[in-house]
Amino acid sequence: MSSSGVEKYDIVIVGAGPVGLLLSTCLARWGYKIKHIDMRPEPTLTGRADGIQPRSLDLLRNMGLKRQIMAHEPAKVYEVAFWDPRDNGKGIHRTGTWASCPKFIDARYPFTTLLHQGLIERVFIGDLEKNGVEIQRPWKITGFKNDGKDKTYPVEVSIGHVDGNKAETMRTKYLFSGEGARSFIREQLGVQITHKDPIAHVWGVMDGVVRTDFPDIKMKCTIHSDAGSIMVIPREDNMVRLYIQVASSTDPDWNPRKQATTEEVQASAKKIFKPYYVEWDRVEWYSVYPIGQGIADKYTLDERVFMGGDCCHTHSPKAGQGMNTAFLDAQNLAWKIHHVEAGFADRSILSSYESERKLIAENLLNFDAAYAKLFSQRQPSAVEVGSASADNPRNAEAEKAANSQHAEENEFVKMFKASCEFTSGYGVAYNPNIYNWSEDHPAQSPLFLSEKKGTTKLRTGRILTAATVTRVADANVVHLEQEIPMNGSFRIYIFGGKPDVTKRAIVDFASNLNKKGSFYSAFARSDASEVSYHERHNPHSRFFTLATVFNAKRPDIEIRDLLPEVLARYNDHVYADDVWDKRVPNARAAAHAKMGLSEEKGGVVVVRPDAYVGCVVSLVEGSGTVDALNEYFKAFTSKNLGGDERAQL
Amino acid sequence: MSSSGVEKYDIVIVGAGPVGLLLSTCLARWGYKIKHIDMRPEPTLTGRADGIQPRSLDLLRNMGLKRQIMAHEPAKVYEVAFWDPRDNGKGIHRTGTWASCPKFIDARYPFTTLLHQGLIERVFIGDLEKNGVEIQRPWKITGFKNDGKDKTYPVEVSIGHVDGNKAETMRTKYLFSGEGARSFIREQLGVQITHKDPIAHVWGVMDGVVRTDFPDIKMKCTIHSDAGSIMVIPREDNMVRLYIQVASSTDPDWNPRKQATTEEVQASAKKIFKPYYVEWDRVEWYSVYPIGQGIADKYTLDERVFMGGDCCHTHSPKAGQGMNTAFLDAQNLAWKIHHVEAGFADRSILSSYESERKLIAENLLNFDAAYAKLFSQRQPSAVEVGSASADNPRNAEAEKAANSQHAEENEFVKMFKASCEFTSGYGVAYNPNIYNWSEDHPAQSPLFLSEKKGTTKLRTGRILTAATVTRVADANVVHLEQEIPMNGSFRIYIFGGKPDVTKRAIVDFASNLNKKGSFYSAFARSDASEVSYHERHNPHSRFFTLATVFNAKRPDIEIRDLLPEVLARYNDHVYADDVWDKRVPNARAAAHAKMGLSEEKGGVVVVRPDAYVGCVVSLVEGSGTVDALNEYFKAFTSKNLGGDERAQL
């Protein structure tokens, strides 16, 4: 048993930046016991990361935190402008602009939000406090070992006050490093950083309020001039951030410790902005630091001590990816730890954290290198840029035509498109694995649908497509993809097609769900009889939330007539697919159409707790649909499913 | 001069309900000195008004308060359901539903929001505190007289602690009663209440959390049964409000003091809901009160002591109009007092408060009577209701066709349509007067456009049509009607049509604005040289904010090339009319089209500080446009305009 007298935690989290805070917030909400420390005496005061991608806004909204962040009135970047030297060698001129999240990306929030990291941290900290978690500051980790002396709490962790006058030792199930680039834990583990690109840079970054006649000061801009280059990023409260490259390892006198004063950087900026003037009302923050593109070889050695965020991947700030990648690292790990600890999943699934997130980081670094190249080596012409920004097409058809034309005609546009998907956060695509169904998945039912075969438009490992529907219970027009909060549950969307066509299939689906060995029944709540009448999301099981969407008008859907009890219990998760969508203007049931499902026969979509599509299955009469889902869940859950109990005995 | 030693205020406000709080909030933001008292020891704890109309959400957003209100997660009513006795006499059944704000109303927020009044009050109180105003509680007014002993502060007001142990006397420019139906001030003034409808009612209202199998418990419903009638209103936090008519003056045993216990009302409700069950988890609030439809004969006697809100008009809670009408009373008075006190307008304009708002209250009472009749006397059939709700038309053309068809075919639909406009708040239409241009207005330039003549779609005295545009400075897609906050200024929208067509007209407009005697120059800020570089809304004058909208794509609008200095200074208020709108699918410039202005030549729209359209003028070369506006503003401002100084000497 455990060593007595030592405090025990489910997880010890080191570092209260974005990655640590999001992880902590999720696990605290789900009831885990957390020790969370940070070396800094208080949250970030100025500077640091500040860009929130469209996809991250979806995530923050799904966690119920978006409104608080938007209350700070962040700057919003809808377009990026490019400025280049004039041909006559005098000053700069704009060569073009493009959309930061073009219309071919189906984003609810097609802009990047810019807000000081400290304000974002405080939103998470406020939420943590509601769940009884306080960040212990300024404390640092001083040692740890996975000594297995306690089977349940195998890791011993030592922490100390930064003054060195206080220390604590504890045991924990998990230890997480969200320490940032200089990680004690990564160093202790001996995990190496691989540098992707041999070129390193020293960057100066300056936040402040300026006066200028430069017309694009409220836009994101990349300015190339004969006097150097600058990136302009608008911020909240009339502020603007300027990134200036101070030195590069390609310089003949390269020095990674090169410094530059505020005045020097301002003087450079003034030269670069010519013929426009720029004057500073005040400088809020200024820093110079070297940046290389590096990635940790491993994110964990033992699946007990994990790392994420900047600790695992560093790159240039150009694309504003740091905080967003950190958020998604944390989100990915949070529900997987939850599923293992809550008894839903095999411990082996924890390996998918590294395999999924490291690939994303590698893509990010590749992208970062390409992006840097795009910016510094070849300037898009105005014509190219104009055609790339898919500007305000009059209707979805024209847009589609315009986009496909681009894709065929212009190699540059393809690269741009891929970049936009990436910078908006919608480019995240996890490879096939136990969660993301493919033909190689252990589940082999012929009922699985796939984008490859053209039987659905949904892609496994990709975020669920946004769709607007009407909630039956209260006639509210809602965003279907946001209806189930980030509660750690798999989301099972039953697209019911036309009720009179699928009546039998729905009844069969429900009765097979109710069968003893089904994935749904196998993880029923033990406290089911005490569940509140008003529980909307998890009445029967903590691991699943069910939602049903019919191709019918709202007033024609009588929940109690159309749905068997198990589905009707999710009274607030029954929807009418009766809202017109300009992306599928001719569809009668836009949500069905956007998912690429039959508007008559529907289909069942399984979405992971982090909003990525797991698998898509036909909705058929008989037991086939639930059988297929049993196969799917059997691949990673802790119980044998499908009723054949003996197979595992 | 003034009596020495007595504190002086710009306004004394009695009552901190919706009407008093909104008035106070506006005037505090604009720098006025306020004494604000309320008899209650703290804000509303439970019950009371709770419905916020779509139009009121626009207003709250314009004041920057909507996000804080929505943070409380209010219930949203999109549809209303009607339930009637079954033909077989057993229980009730739904006869139909309709949209609470149908699609023919161009609302940004097509739903009614339901939230406990106390939470709404606290949002205002928080804002007041930021501006240094504290509500003095529990204090009441004990006396007042407009004795004119001080010309600037003509009104003496006495207030006292409700315990009677403290008292204060002060002088003020204005006194406002937001005391509610039982108003000391109204009584002292001897202003009578006229009762519109001789029928009075006693209502029971109960807020609570219920368990039920009634399918529409999260909808707004009117239930008629053989056992009585109920209105169901969903609320935040799983609550529901039930209105039950306890007695009517048409009853043979009518007693306006009739009471009923919680248990009695619950027992009635259970009978009415049959065959559905209903059980209470808890009752949050319960009250029984008599309601008549009454209106005050006057809103002011001397234009120094004003009244508003429930003090002036009482009616049934059925249509959820109380708080919304109160908000608009306060908003209307706030900017008029501001304009007089800041030296912009003649004192005579204060009479328009009563003339505008009393008409609205009369309409409300008429509507309330008709609404009650509609509900209690004739039940719409399912067929009528179905056709009335304009359900999800596939496109704007179809919708238009469908709506015009209704209007021609069905008298009932007309009434429904009028009601929806009213209940959504968009039916408010002020009659022609000095502010709301008509052919009878003193300004007689032939350049005025009017809906009547078909030269614009905008109607004076009506709210500005919503339109989505792209802000040029930062490429943000924005709601044009929300871009200028409620800052007490007239909003001058220059719809610039096509830049190459209107180039000369725009230059002429600007140079005439700059002329010494123009409406714009006449009210220039005296502190113009000290105005912050970052001032967005009032760089030159506190009484005007200018915005320019071009029919051009955003990247093609170079503010400094296209706009003369006076307009270019409003750098953040230059917009591209380049966003497609499904209501005018074929327009190239949707905002121009929605206003009914030429997409080539544009036009100038003057919007009052409360967002209602004042006048619309052609944008022409020469001085004509500014001449017309000078005429318009001359009708109510404190200076002679148009350069002919002698005319008034």
mmCIF file of C-alpha atoms in Angstrom, chain A residues 510-524 626 630 639-645:
data_model
loop_
_atom_site.group_PDB
_atom_site.id
_atom_site.type_symbol
_atom_site.label_atom_id
_atom_site.label_comp_id
_atom_site.label_asym_id
_atom_site.label_seq_id
_atom_site.Cartn_x
_atom_site.Cartn_y
_atom_site.Cartn_z
ATOM 1 C CA ALA A 510 -32.626 1.827 -28.777
ATOM 2 C CA SER A 511 -33.428 -1.740 -27.852
ATOM 3 C CA ASN A 512 -29.918 -2.848 -28.765
ATOM 4 C CA LEU A 513 -28.458 0.003 -26.711
ATOM 5 C CA ASN A 514 -30.442 -1.314 -23.791
ATOM 6 C CA LYS A 515 -29.101 -4.852 -24.174
ATOM 7 C CA LYS A 516 -26.871 -5.887 -21.339
ATOM 8 C CA GLY A 517 -23.582 -6.209 -23.216
ATOM 9 C CA SER A 518 -23.862 -3.079 -25.345
ATOM 10 C CA PHE A 519 -21.249 -0.313 -25.158
ATOM 11 C CA TYR A 520 -23.949 1.871 -23.655
ATOM 12 C CA SER A 521 -25.239 -0.510 -20.991
ATOM 13 C CA ALA A 522 -21.782 -1.742 -20.070
ATOM 14 C CA PHE A 523 -20.909 1.719 -18.784
ATOM 15 C CA ALA A 524 -24.183 2.660 -17.150
ATOM 16 C CA VAL A 626 -25.229 -1.108 -32.312
ATOM 17 C CA ASN A 630 -19.865 -2.344 -29.939
ATOM 18 C CA LYS A 639 -14.884 -4.313 -20.998
ATOM 19 C CA ASN A 640 -15.758 -6.879 -23.568
ATOM 20 C CA LEU A 641 -18.744 -5.640 -25.498
ATOM 21 C CA GLY A 642 -21.378 -7.125 -27.706
ATOM 22 C CA GLY A 643 -22.660 -9.749 -25.321
ATOM 23 C CA ASP A 644 -20.039 -12.464 -25.883
ATOM 24 C CA GLU A 645 -18.722 -12.342 -22.341
#
